Short mmCIF file of C-alpha atoms in Angstrom, two decimals:
data_model
loop_
_atom_site.label_atom_id
_atom_site.label_comp_id
_atom_site.label_asym_id
_atom_site.label_seq_id
_atom_site.Cartn_x
_atom_site.Cartn_y
_atom_site.Cartn_z
CA UNK K 211 4.68 -9.83 33.76
CA UNK K 212 3.04 -11.15 30.61
CA UNK K 213 4.18 -9.60 27.36
CA UNK K 214 2.56 -11.93 24.88
CA UNK K 215 0.80 -9.24 22.83
CA UNK K 216 2.61 -6.34 21.15
CA UNK K 217 -0.03 -3.79 22.18
CA UNK K 218 0.47 -4.76 25.85
CA UNK K 219 4.11 -3.77 25.53
CA UNK K 220 3.08 -0.52 23.88
CA UNK K 221 0.66 0.10 26.72
CA UNK K 222 3.51 0.04 29.24
CA UNK K 223 4.99 3.04 27.38
CA UNK K 224 1.92 5.15 28.14
CA UNK K 225 2.76 8.50 29.80
CA UNK K 226 6.45 7.90 29.12
CA UNK K 227 8.74 9.67 26.62
CA UNK K 228 8.92 7.66 23.40
CA UNK K 229 10.70 7.92 20.06
CA UNK K 230 8.58 7.17 16.98
CA UNK K 231 10.47 6.45 13.75
CA UNK K 232 8.50 7.12 10.57
CA UNK K 233 8.76 5.62 7.09
CA UNK K 234 9.85 9.02 5.76
CA UNK K 235 12.93 8.86 8.07
CA UNK K 236 11.66 11.60 10.40
CA UNK K 237 11.23 11.06 14.14
CA UNK K 238 8.66 12.27 16.62
CA UNK K 239 9.68 12.39 20.30
CA UNK K 240 7.00 12.97 22.94
CA UNK K 241 4.90 11.61 25.80
CA UNK K 242 2.76 8.67 24.65
CA UNK K 243 -0.86 9.48 25.50
CA UNK K 244 -2.93 7.22 23.25
CA UNK K 245 -2.80 4.58 20.51
CA UNK K 246 -5.26 2.21 18.82
CA UNK K 247 -5.09 -1.11 16.95
CA UNK K 248 -4.03 0.69 13.74
CA UNK K 249 -1.16 2.19 15.82
CA UNK K 250 -2.63 5.64 15.27
CA UNK K 251 -0.80 7.43 18.09
CA UNK K 252 -1.04 10.66 20.10
CA UNK K 253 2.03 12.31 21.66
CA UNK K 254 2.10 15.36 23.97
CA UNK K 255 4.99 17.83 24.33
CA UNK K 256 6.22 16.46 21.04
CA UNK K 257 9.01 17.56 18.77
CA UNK K 258 9.98 16.49 15.28
CA UNK K 259 13.57 15.50 14.54
CA UNK K 260 15.26 15.11 11.18
CA UNK K 261 18.71 13.50 11.12
CA UNK K 262 18.77 13.68 14.92
CA UNK K 263 18.18 17.45 15.06
CA UNK K 264 15.10 19.07 16.59
CA UNK K 265 13.17 20.72 13.79
CA UNK K 266 9.73 21.63 15.14
CA UNK K 267 7.97 21.85 18.51
CA UNK K 268 4.51 20.36 18.01
CA UNK K 269 2.69 20.27 21.38
CA UNK K 270 0.07 17.54 20.92
CA UNK K 271 0.39 15.56 17.69
CA UNK K 272 -1.75 12.82 16.14
CA UNK K 273 0.30 10.38 14.03
CA UNK K 274 -1.35 8.07 11.50
CA UNK K 275 -0.33 4.51 12.26
CA UNK K 276 0.56 3.38 8.76
CA UNK K 277 3.46 5.86 8.62
CA UNK K 278 5.14 4.37 11.70
CA UNK K 279 8.14 2.01 11.60
CA UNK K 280 8.89 1.64 15.31
CA UNK K 281 8.18 3.00 18.80
CA UNK K 282 10.78 2.83 21.56
CA UNK K 283 11.37 4.45 24.97
CA UNK K 284 13.54 7.55 25.04
CA UNK K 285 16.60 6.91 27.19
CA UNK T 299 -9.78 14.47 30.88
CA UNK T 300 -9.49 11.05 29.31
CA UNK T 301 -7.26 10.78 26.28
CA UNK T 302 -7.08 7.03 25.87
CA UNK T 303 -8.15 6.93 22.20
CA UNK T 304 -6.32 8.80 19.43
CA UNK T 305 -9.53 9.97 17.77
CA UNK T 306 -10.61 11.61 21.07
CA UNK T 307 -7.48 13.72 20.96
CA UNK T 308 -8.19 14.57 17.33
CA UNK T 309 -11.71 15.55 18.31
CA UNK T 310 -10.38 18.21 20.69
CA UNK T 311 -8.76 19.88 17.65
CA UNK T 312 -12.16 20.42 16.02
CA UNK T 313 -12.78 24.07 14.99
CA UNK T 314 -9.15 24.88 15.76
CA UNK T 315 -6.31 25.69 13.33
CA UNK T 316 -4.33 22.55 12.57
CA UNK T 317 -1.30 21.62 10.50
CA UNK T 318 -1.59 18.41 8.47
CA UNK T 319 1.66 16.91 7.18
CA UNK T 320 1.31 14.69 4.11
CA UNK T 321 3.38 11.77 2.84
CA UNK T 322 4.34 13.86 -0.20
CA UNK T 323 5.99 16.41 2.15
CA UNK T 324 3.33 19.08 1.56
CA UNK T 325 1.33 20.65 4.40
CA UNK T 326 -2.27 21.76 4.68
CA UNK T 327 -3.09 24.39 7.33
CA UNK T 328 -6.72 25.13 8.14
CA UNK T 329 -9.64 24.88 10.57
CA UNK T 330 -10.44 21.24 11.38
CA UNK T 331 -14.13 20.70 10.60
CA UNK T 332 -14.50 16.92 10.18
CA UNK T 333 -12.67 13.60 10.20
CA UNK T 334 -13.61 9.91 10.15
CA UNK T 335 -12.01 6.62 11.23
CA UNK T 336 -9.93 6.50 8.02
CA UNK T 337 -8.65 9.99 9.02
CA UNK T 338 -10.29 11.43 5.92
CA UNK T 339 -10.32 15.07 6.98
CA UNK T 340 -12.01 18.35 6.05
CA UNK T 341 -10.36 21.73 6.63
CA UNK T 342 -11.89 25.20 6.10
CA UNK T 343 -9.97 28.39 5.25
CA UNK T 344 -7.15 26.11 4.22
CA UNK T 345 -3.87 26.81 2.53
CA UNK T 346 -1.23 24.51 1.11
CA UNK T 347 2.40 25.00 2.07
CA UNK T 348 5.48 23.56 0.43
CA UNK T 349 8.81 23.94 2.27
CA UNK T 350 7.09 26.25 4.73
CA UNK T 351 5.83 28.69 2.07
CA UNK T 352 2.17 29.31 1.32
CA UNK T 353 1.47 28.00 -2.17
CA UNK T 354 -2.31 27.89 -2.63
CA UNK T 355 -5.41 29.18 -0.88
CA UNK T 356 -7.94 26.35 -0.94
CA UNK T 357 -11.05 27.38 1.03
CA UNK T 358 -12.64 24.09 2.06
CA UNK T 359 -10.53 21.02 1.30
CA UNK T 360 -11.20 17.29 1.68
CA UNK T 361 -8.00 15.31 2.39
CA UNK T 362 -7.88 11.53 1.92
CA UNK T 363 -6.71 9.95 5.15
CA UNK T 364 -4.13 7.56 3.74
CA UNK T 365 -1.97 10.48 2.55
CA UNK T 366 -1.66 11.93 6.07
CA UNK T 367 1.41 11.57 8.31
CA UNK T 368 0.42 13.76 11.26
CA UNK T 369 -2.04 16.36 12.52
CA UNK T 370 -1.02 18.98 15.11
CA UNK T 371 -2.35 22.29 16.42
CA UNK T 372 -1.03 25.46 14.78
CA UNK T 373 0.77 27.58 17.35
CA UNK E 97 -25.16 23.35 8.89
CA UNK E 98 -23.63 20.18 10.26
CA UNK E 99 -20.27 19.23 8.86
CA UNK E 100 -19.27 16.45 11.21
CA UNK E 101 -18.52 13.82 8.54
CA UNK E 102 -15.98 14.36 5.75
CA UNK E 103 -18.24 12.81 3.09
CA UNK E 104 -20.96 15.33 3.96
CA UNK E 105 -18.55 18.13 3.10
CA UNK E 106 -17.66 16.35 -0.13
CA UNK E 107 -21.35 16.03 -0.91
CA UNK E 108 -21.74 19.82 -0.85
CA UNK E 109 -19.25 19.96 -3.75
CA UNK E 110 -21.55 17.93 -5.97
CA UNK E 111 -22.26 19.59 -9.35
CA UNK E 112 -19.60 22.19 -8.61
CA UNK E 113 -16.15 22.61 -10.22
CA UNK E 114 -13.51 20.88 -8.10
CA UNK E 115 -9.76 20.39 -8.20
CA UNK E 116 -8.51 16.88 -7.42
CA UNK E 117 -4.83 16.53 -6.54
CA UNK E 118 -3.34 13.10 -7.17
CA UNK E 119 -0.44 11.27 -5.54
CA UNK E 120 1.43 11.40 -8.87
CA UNK E 121 1.33 15.24 -8.68
CA UNK E 122 -1.18 15.59 -11.53
CA UNK E 123 -4.50 17.40 -11.13
CA UNK E 124 -7.96 16.76 -12.50
CA UNK E 125 -10.36 19.72 -12.70
CA UNK E 126 -14.03 19.09 -13.45
CA UNK E 127 -17.64 19.03 -12.26
CA UNK E 128 -18.06 16.60 -9.34
CA UNK E 129 -20.82 14.16 -10.29
CA UNK E 130 -20.30 11.13 -8.03
CA UNK E 131 -18.12 9.64 -5.30
CA UNK E 132 -18.26 6.64 -2.97
CA UNK E 133 -16.78 5.67 0.40
CA UNK E 134 -13.48 4.68 -1.23
CA UNK E 135 -13.43 8.24 -2.69
CA UNK E 136 -13.70 6.74 -6.19
CA UNK E 137 -14.85 9.87 -8.00
CA UNK E 138 -16.49 10.87 -11.30
CA UNK E 139 -15.90 14.28 -12.91
CA UNK E 140 -17.60 15.70 -16.01
CA UNK E 141 -16.11 18.27 -18.41
CA UNK E 142 -12.77 17.35 -16.90
CA UNK E 143 -9.26 18.32 -17.83
CA UNK E 144 -5.90 17.08 -16.62
CA UNK E 145 -3.27 19.57 -15.51
CA UNK E 146 0.42 19.00 -14.96
CA UNK E 147 2.40 21.77 -13.23
CA UNK E 148 -0.65 24.01 -13.53
CA UNK E 149 -0.92 23.65 -17.33
CA UNK E 150 -3.89 22.04 -19.08
CA UNK E 151 -2.66 18.85 -20.71
CA UNK E 152 -5.73 16.83 -21.77
CA UNK E 153 -9.48 17.35 -22.15
CA UNK E 154 -11.14 14.24 -20.76
CA UNK E 155 -14.93 14.70 -20.82
CA UNK E 156 -16.20 12.30 -18.16
CA UNK E 157 -13.48 10.67 -16.08
CA UNK E 158 -13.58 8.00 -13.38
CA UNK E 159 -10.78 8.45 -10.80
CA UNK E 160 -9.78 5.61 -8.46
CA UNK E 161 -9.97 6.85 -4.89
CA UNK E 162 -6.66 5.55 -3.63
CA UNK E 163 -4.74 7.84 -6.00
CA UNK E 164 -6.34 10.98 -4.55
CA UNK E 165 -4.62 13.36 -2.11
CA UNK E 166 -7.23 16.12 -1.83
CA UNK E 167 -10.41 17.57 -3.32
CA UNK E 168 -11.16 21.31 -3.15
CA UNK E 169 -13.51 23.76 -4.85
CA UNK E 170 -12.17 25.60 -7.89
CA UNK E 171 -12.16 29.32 -7.24
CA UNK X 75 -30.19 10.12 -15.68
CA UNK X 76 -28.88 9.38 -12.21
CA UNK X 77 -25.12 9.43 -11.79
CA UNK X 78 -24.85 9.28 -8.02
CA UNK X 79 -22.49 6.27 -7.86
CA UNK X 80 -19.08 6.18 -9.59
CA UNK X 81 -19.56 2.60 -10.81
CA UNK X 82 -22.78 3.65 -12.58
CA UNK X 83 -20.78 6.14 -14.59
CA UNK X 84 -18.22 3.47 -15.36
CA UNK X 85 -21.02 1.18 -16.47
CA UNK X 86 -22.05 3.67 -19.16
CA UNK X 87 -18.58 3.23 -20.69
CA UNK X 88 -19.21 -0.48 -21.29
CA UNK X 89 -18.57 -1.55 -24.92
CA UNK X 90 -17.05 1.84 -25.64
CA UNK X 91 -13.40 2.74 -26.30
CA UNK X 92 -11.76 3.92 -23.06
CA UNK X 93 -8.34 5.17 -21.96
CA UNK X 94 -7.01 3.74 -18.71
CA UNK X 95 -4.14 5.62 -17.06
CA UNK X 96 -1.94 3.53 -14.77
CA UNK X 97 0.17 4.48 -11.76
CA UNK X 98 3.31 3.49 -13.72
CA UNK X 99 2.44 6.22 -16.29
CA UNK X 100 1.49 3.74 -19.03
CA UNK X 101 -1.90 3.76 -20.73
CA UNK X 102 -4.17 1.00 -21.97
CA UNK X 103 -6.69 1.89 -24.70
CA UNK X 104 -9.44 -0.60 -25.57
CA UNK X 105 -13.12 -1.56 -25.49
CA UNK X 106 -14.39 -1.78 -21.91
CA UNK X 107 -15.93 -5.22 -21.45
CA UNK X 108 -15.98 -5.80 -17.69
CA UNK X 109 -15.05 -4.33 -14.29
CA UNK X 110 -15.73 -5.14 -10.65
CA UNK X 111 -15.81 -3.24 -7.35
CA UNK X 112 -12.00 -3.39 -7.06
CA UNK X 113 -11.92 -1.74 -10.53
CA UNK X 114 -10.28 -4.88 -11.92
CA UNK X 115 -11.02 -4.25 -15.60
CA UNK X 116 -11.12 -6.17 -18.91
CA UNK X 117 -10.46 -4.45 -22.25
CA UNK X 118 -10.76 -5.98 -25.74
CA UNK X 119 -8.83 -4.90 -28.85
CA UNK X 120 -6.46 -3.21 -26.44
CA UNK X 121 -3.14 -1.52 -26.99
CA UNK X 122 -0.55 -0.21 -24.56
CA UNK X 123 0.79 3.30 -24.97
CA UNK X 124 3.86 4.86 -23.39
CA UNK X 125 4.30 8.65 -23.72
CA UNK X 126 1.37 8.67 -26.16
CA UNK X 127 2.92 6.15 -28.56
CA UNK X 128 1.45 2.72 -29.26
CA UNK X 129 3.84 0.13 -27.89
CA UNK X 130 2.01 -3.23 -27.87
CA UNK X 131 -1.17 -4.73 -29.30
CA UNK X 132 -2.71 -6.84 -26.54
CA UNK X 133 -6.06 -8.21 -27.73
CA UNK X 134 -7.97 -8.95 -24.52
CA UNK X 135 -6.26 -7.69 -21.37
CA UNK X 136 -7.11 -8.05 -17.68
CA UNK X 137 -5.93 -5.04 -15.62
CA UNK X 138 -5.64 -5.24 -11.83
CA UNK X 139 -7.65 -2.43 -10.30
CA UNK X 140 -5.11 -1.15 -7.80
CA UNK X 141 -2.76 -0.07 -10.61
CA UNK X 142 -5.37 2.24 -12.17
CA UNK X 143 -5.43 6.02 -11.78
CA UNK X 144 -8.31 6.96 -14.08
CA UNK X 145 -10.65 5.71 -16.81
CA UNK X 146 -12.06 8.06 -19.47
CA UNK X 147 -13.76 7.76 -22.87
CA UNK X 148 -11.52 7.89 -25.92
CA UNK X 149 -12.47 10.86 -28.07
CA UNK R 265 6.98 -31.15 15.41
CA UNK R 266 4.35 -29.59 13.21
CA UNK R 267 5.35 -26.50 11.29
CA UNK R 268 2.38 -26.10 9.02
CA UNK R 269 1.59 -22.49 9.94
CA UNK R 270 4.08 -19.62 9.62
CA UNK R 271 3.13 -18.10 12.98
CA UNK R 272 3.95 -21.41 14.70
CA UNK R 273 7.48 -21.15 13.38
CA UNK R 274 7.66 -17.56 14.57
CA UNK R 275 6.46 -18.68 17.98
CA UNK R 276 9.46 -20.97 18.36
CA UNK R 277 11.66 -17.86 18.11
CA UNK R 278 10.09 -16.39 21.24
CA UNK R 279 12.67 -15.36 23.89
CA UNK R 280 15.46 -15.96 21.38
CA UNK R 281 17.67 -13.39 19.65
CA UNK R 282 16.24 -12.58 16.21
CA UNK R 283 17.17 -10.37 13.26
CA UNK R 284 14.33 -8.38 11.71
CA UNK R 285 14.95 -6.96 8.23
CA UNK R 286 12.85 -3.92 7.35
CA UNK R 287 11.64 -2.59 3.99
CA UNK R 288 13.80 0.52 4.53
CA UNK R 289 16.91 -1.75 4.59
CA UNK R 290 17.52 -1.26 8.32
CA UNK R 291 17.72 -4.16 10.77
CA UNK R 292 16.56 -4.60 14.34
CA UNK R 293 18.31 -7.27 16.45
CA UNK R 294 16.83 -8.24 19.81
CA UNK R 295 15.01 -10.80 21.96
CA UNK R 296 11.61 -11.66 20.47
CA UNK R 297 9.00 -11.06 23.17
CA UNK R 298 5.70 -10.69 21.30
CA UNK R 299 4.05 -10.63 17.90
CA UNK R 300 0.49 -10.67 16.51
CA UNK R 301 -1.22 -11.69 13.26
CA UNK R 302 -0.22 -8.40 11.60
CA UNK R 303 3.41 -9.30 12.55
CA UNK R 304 3.52 -6.26 14.84
CA UNK R 305 6.51 -7.32 16.93
CA UNK R 306 8.18 -6.44 20.25
CA UNK R 307 11.91 -6.91 20.84
CA UNK R 308 13.82 -6.42 24.12
CA UNK R 309 17.49 -5.47 24.46
CA UNK R 310 17.25 -4.34 20.85
CA UNK R 311 19.67 -2.48 18.65
CA UNK R 312 19.27 -0.95 15.20
CA UNK R 313 21.82 -1.78 12.51
CA UNK R 314 22.37 -0.02 9.20
CA UNK R 315 24.65 -1.71 6.66
CA UNK R 316 25.60 -4.23 9.33
CA UNK R 317 26.81 -1.62 11.85
CA UNK R 318 25.16 -1.01 15.22
CA UNK R 319 23.61 2.44 15.14
CA UNK R 320 21.31 2.74 18.16
CA UNK R 321 20.60 0.86 21.39
CA UNK R 322 16.84 0.78 21.79
CA UNK R 323 15.94 -1.32 24.86
CA UNK R 324 12.36 -2.43 24.23
CA UNK R 325 11.06 -1.61 20.74
CA UNK R 326 7.64 -2.03 19.10
CA UNK R 327 7.90 -2.63 15.33
CA UNK R 328 4.89 -2.18 13.06
CA UNK R 329 4.37 -5.36 11.08
CA UNK R 330 3.88 -3.86 7.64
CA UNK R 331 7.47 -2.55 7.62
CA UNK R 332 8.94 -6.03 8.10
CA UNK R 333 10.49 -8.13 5.32
CA UNK R 334 11.79 -11.12 7.29
CA UNK R 335 12.54 -12.47 10.77
CA UNK R 336 15.33 -14.99 11.35
CA UNK R 337 17.31 -16.33 14.33
CA UNK R 338 20.58 -14.60 15.14
CA UNK R 339 23.41 -17.09 14.83
CA UNK Y 80 -20.89 -15.33 -24.23
CA UNK Y 81 -21.20 -13.20 -21.12
CA UNK Y 82 -18.15 -11.24 -20.09
CA UNK Y 83 -19.59 -9.07 -17.37
CA UNK Y 84 -17.10 -10.04 -14.65
CA UNK Y 85 -13.31 -9.59 -15.02
CA UNK Y 86 -12.54 -12.98 -13.46
CA UNK Y 87 -14.72 -14.67 -16.10
CA UNK Y 88 -12.50 -13.21 -18.79
CA UNK Y 89 -9.44 -14.36 -16.88
CA UNK Y 90 -10.95 -17.82 -16.64
CA UNK Y 91 -11.07 -18.09 -20.45
CA UNK Y 92 -7.27 -17.74 -20.43
CA UNK Y 93 -6.87 -20.91 -18.38
CA UNK Y 94 -4.47 -23.44 -19.96
CA UNK Y 95 -3.41 -20.82 -22.51
CA UNK Y 96 -0.09 -18.96 -22.77
CA UNK Y 97 -0.36 -15.58 -21.04
CA UNK Y 98 1.88 -12.59 -20.43
CA UNK Y 99 1.82 -11.14 -16.91
CA UNK Y 100 3.22 -7.63 -16.48
CA UNK Y 101 4.46 -6.80 -12.98
CA UNK Y 102 4.75 -3.49 -11.11
CA UNK Y 103 8.55 -3.91 -11.08
CA UNK Y 104 8.50 -3.86 -14.94
CA UNK Y 105 9.37 -7.56 -15.28
CA UNK Y 106 7.19 -10.02 -17.20
CA UNK Y 107 6.26 -13.64 -16.61
CA UNK Y 108 5.16 -15.70 -19.64
CA UNK Y 109 3.62 -19.13 -19.10
CA UNK Y 110 0.55 -21.37 -19.17
CA UNK Y 111 -2.16 -20.04 -16.86
CA UNK Y 112 -3.11 -22.84 -14.46
CA UNK Y 113 -4.76 -21.11 -11.51
CA UNK Y 114 -5.77 -17.77 -10.02
CA UNK Y 115 -7.90 -16.54 -7.11
CA UNK Y 116 -9.83 -13.39 -6.20
CA UNK Y 117 -6.61 -11.65 -5.06
CA UNK Y 118 -5.23 -12.46 -8.57
CA UNK Y 119 -2.61 -14.70 -6.97
CA UNK Y 120 -1.68 -16.68 -10.08
CA UNK Y 121 0.09 -19.92 -11.03
CA UNK Y 122 1.89 -20.35 -14.37
CA UNK Y 123 3.50 -23.54 -15.74
CA UNK Y 124 6.42 -23.71 -18.20
CA UNK Y 125 7.08 -20.12 -17.22
CA UNK Y 126 9.92 -17.79 -18.05
CA UNK Y 127 10.83 -14.37 -16.73
CA UNK Y 128 11.55 -11.57 -19.19
CA UNK Y 129 13.22 -8.22 -18.52
CA UNK Y 130 13.08 -5.59 -21.29
CA UNK Y 131 11.65 -8.26 -23.60
CA UNK Y 132 14.56 -10.69 -23.15
CA UNK Y 133 14.20 -14.13 -21.57
CA UNK Y 134 16.11 -14.09 -18.30
CA UNK Y 135 15.11 -17.20 -16.33
CA UNK Y 136 13.27 -20.47 -16.96
CA UNK Y 137 11.04 -21.04 -13.94
CA UNK Y 138 8.92 -24.15 -14.51
CA UNK Y 139 5.90 -23.66 -12.22
CA UNK Y 140 5.72 -20.24 -10.58
CA UNK Y 141 3.34 -18.77 -8.01
CA UNK Y 142 2.89 -14.99 -8.45
CA UNK Y 143 1.45 -12.84 -5.65
CA UNK Y 144 -1.51 -10.91 -7.00
CA UNK Y 145 -0.67 -7.49 -5.64
CA UNK Y 146 2.47 -7.29 -7.80
CA UNK Y 147 0.51 -7.73 -11.05
CA UNK Y 148 -0.39 -4.91 -13.44
CA UNK Y 149 -2.02 -6.85 -16.29
CA UNK Y 150 -2.59 -10.30 -17.78
CA UNK Y 151 -3.00 -10.79 -21.54
CA UNK Y 152 -2.87 -13.68 -24.00
CA UNK Y 153 0.46 -14.34 -25.71
CA UNK Y 154 0.06 -13.94 -29.45
CA UNK P 280 -4.27 -33.60 -10.49
CA UNK P 281 -6.38 -30.52 -9.87
CA UNK P 282 -4.57 -27.22 -9.82
CA UNK P 283 -7.48 -24.84 -9.78
CA UNK P 284 -6.38 -22.83 -6.72
CA UNK P 285 -3.00 -21.08 -6.46
CA UNK P 286 -2.43 -22.17 -2.87
CA UNK P 287 -2.82 -25.83 -3.95
CA UNK P 288 0.09 -25.35 -6.33
CA UNK P 289 2.08 -23.72 -3.57
CA UNK P 290 1.28 -26.65 -1.31
CA UNK P 291 2.96 -29.04 -3.73
CA UNK P 292 6.20 -27.11 -3.16
CA UNK P 293 6.17 -27.97 0.54
CA UNK P 294 9.44 -29.57 1.74
CA UNK P 295 11.07 -28.74 -1.59
CA UNK P 296 13.75 -26.13 -2.34
CA UNK P 297 12.11 -22.92 -3.56
CA UNK P 298 13.25 -19.49 -4.75
CA UNK P 299 11.32 -16.53 -3.38
CA UNK P 300 11.72 -13.23 -5.22
CA UNK P 301 11.04 -10.11 -3.13
CA UNK P 302 9.85 -6.64 -4.10
CA UNK P 303 13.23 -5.23 -2.96
CA UNK P 304 14.92 -7.41 -5.64
CA UNK P 305 16.50 -9.79 -3.11
CA UNK P 306 15.92 -13.54 -3.18
CA UNK P 307 15.50 -16.13 -0.45
CA UNK P 308 16.30 -19.77 -1.34
CA UNK P 309 15.32 -22.53 1.09
CA UNK P 310 13.08 -25.47 1.93
CA UNK P 311 9.41 -24.43 1.99
CA UNK P 312 8.00 -25.42 5.38
CA UNK P 313 4.89 -23.28 5.84
CA UNK P 314 2.73 -20.58 4.31
CA UNK P 315 -0.68 -19.00 4.97
CA UNK P 316 -3.34 -17.14 2.96
CA UNK P 317 -1.36 -13.87 3.23
CA UNK P 318 1.60 -15.82 1.70
CA UNK P 319 3.53 -15.31 4.94
CA UNK P 320 6.13 -18.04 4.39
CA UNK P 321 8.70 -20.04 6.39
CA UNK P 322 11.86 -21.44 4.80
CA UNK P 323 14.45 -23.72 6.45
CA UNK P 324 18.15 -23.95 5.52
CA UNK P 325 17.64 -20.61 3.83
CA UNK P 326 20.08 -18.22 2.25
CA UNK P 327 19.66 -14.68 0.95
CA UNK P 328 20.91 -13.82 -2.52
CA UNK P 329 21.47 -10.39 -4.03
CA UNK P 330 22.14 -10.19 -7.77
CA UNK P 331 22.43 -13.98 -7.81
CA UNK P 332 25.19 -14.12 -5.17
CA UNK P 333 24.77 -15.79 -1.77
CA UNK P 334 24.93 -13.05 0.85
CA UNK P 335 23.71 -14.54 4.15
CA UNK P 336 22.96 -17.98 5.59
CA UNK P 337 19.75 -17.65 7.57
CA UNK P 338 18.71 -21.07 8.88
CA UNK P 339 14.95 -20.75 9.45
CA UNK P 340 13.44 -17.53 8.15
CA UNK P 341 9.92 -16.09 8.36
CA UNK P 342 9.05 -13.92 5.32
CA UNK P 343 6.13 -11.48 5.43
CA UNK P 344 3.84 -12.20 2.51
CA UNK P 345 3.33 -8.69 1.23
CA UNK P 346 7.03 -8.39 0.30
CA UNK P 347 6.88 -11.42 -2.03
CA UNK P 348 6.68 -11.21 -5.83
CA UNK P 349 6.93 -14.90 -6.78
CA UNK P 350 7.74 -18.39 -5.51
CA UNK P 351 9.19 -21.05 -7.83
CA UNK P 352 10.95 -24.40 -7.47
CA UNK P 353 14.74 -24.36 -7.45
CA UNK P 354 16.05 -26.38 -10.37
#
């Protein structure tokens, strides 16, 4: 299983629950539906968390890539 | 329904009420009329909210894409 | 009336009074005379406002696009 | 007199006294001698002002465009 | 062993444990699996540290390059 | 003597003592030896000043352009 | 000895001990092994200093160019 390119790894997260950490310290948790080379990202069934606490249910959310620090799988 | 590209998902929000969260913590709520690849965005019947409270009625507003954190549908 | 591209919407504000909100929380109010794809913008008969209060009369002012948050029509 | 492009308006300020507002809240006042598409700018007989007070005489100064908020004519 | 290009040096860290320092002062420690020219990076078996203390186990994590200060080998 | 382009003006400062103001409020003073279109700059016999006081002798220093606010001749 | 281009000057620091000042006020000191046009840089036998005090030994470190303020020779 080749993992040479970062976007390939991101692609394996598609349709899975992911945690997106933002530069403003907030988090979005949701199902990864789409991303592009700028790391603009779309989550479904998303919620926003601040300091680990759910703050908003968002449904589908588009996140601008340049605000993103990291994307990881929810455990 | 293919959702592979983030801008396709954004396109399905066209003519719907959306919430735009900005890097400066303000929000714009309005009807999504236009966007481009920089995520420059135009809302109609827009209002600005700060800490959840309506602060200004704006009519049509052009928002520069690089100030945007996220775009979601208003519930 | 097609409004698919954000710059088209901006173009309809030409020669009208607009409010430009900046990232540094200041506002410029003036007559929109010119803009380009970077959203570099020229206002005439402009004034600067801080916290809603007029602070400076500026005549013609060139505003660098990357400092702009939003542009809306003055009511 | 066509004013459709922002840099045309800037060009009419050439050899005139202008006020340049920077993102760090300082101002440069001087005679506009040159600018380019990045809004890199050269002033002659320039001075730096902080909170409206003259702080430094600079002679000729090169200002990097991405630090600039606005450029207007000195009254 | 030629080391003329920075990405060559980074490539020698592949499959090794690395420490990534972020602009927000956090650290990610993990096995370097992938990176690209923007320094977008993928770590496996990663954990997040704040002030030197483990804070989160992350498994596989995608890190956006523009948030990265430095990448070094874990000792 | 044509001064239409900012980099031409900068070029006339070559081999002269210049003051470089940075976004982090520090200054570098030294002999201007080189610059490029990004305003990456090389000074010789340079010193760093903070609040107007000499803080470090640096010899030759390379300064990344995007940290620079302005470059002027030392008087 | 021509020094017209900043990267030429940087190239003369190769295999020498250099001090890299970062935007977050930290310093890296080490042997300059590689750099590219983005000023992405690799140091060997590196250490991190904060307020002039050694804080971490890093061995080989990759530094992302956009975090760098300046690079000078260690005396």
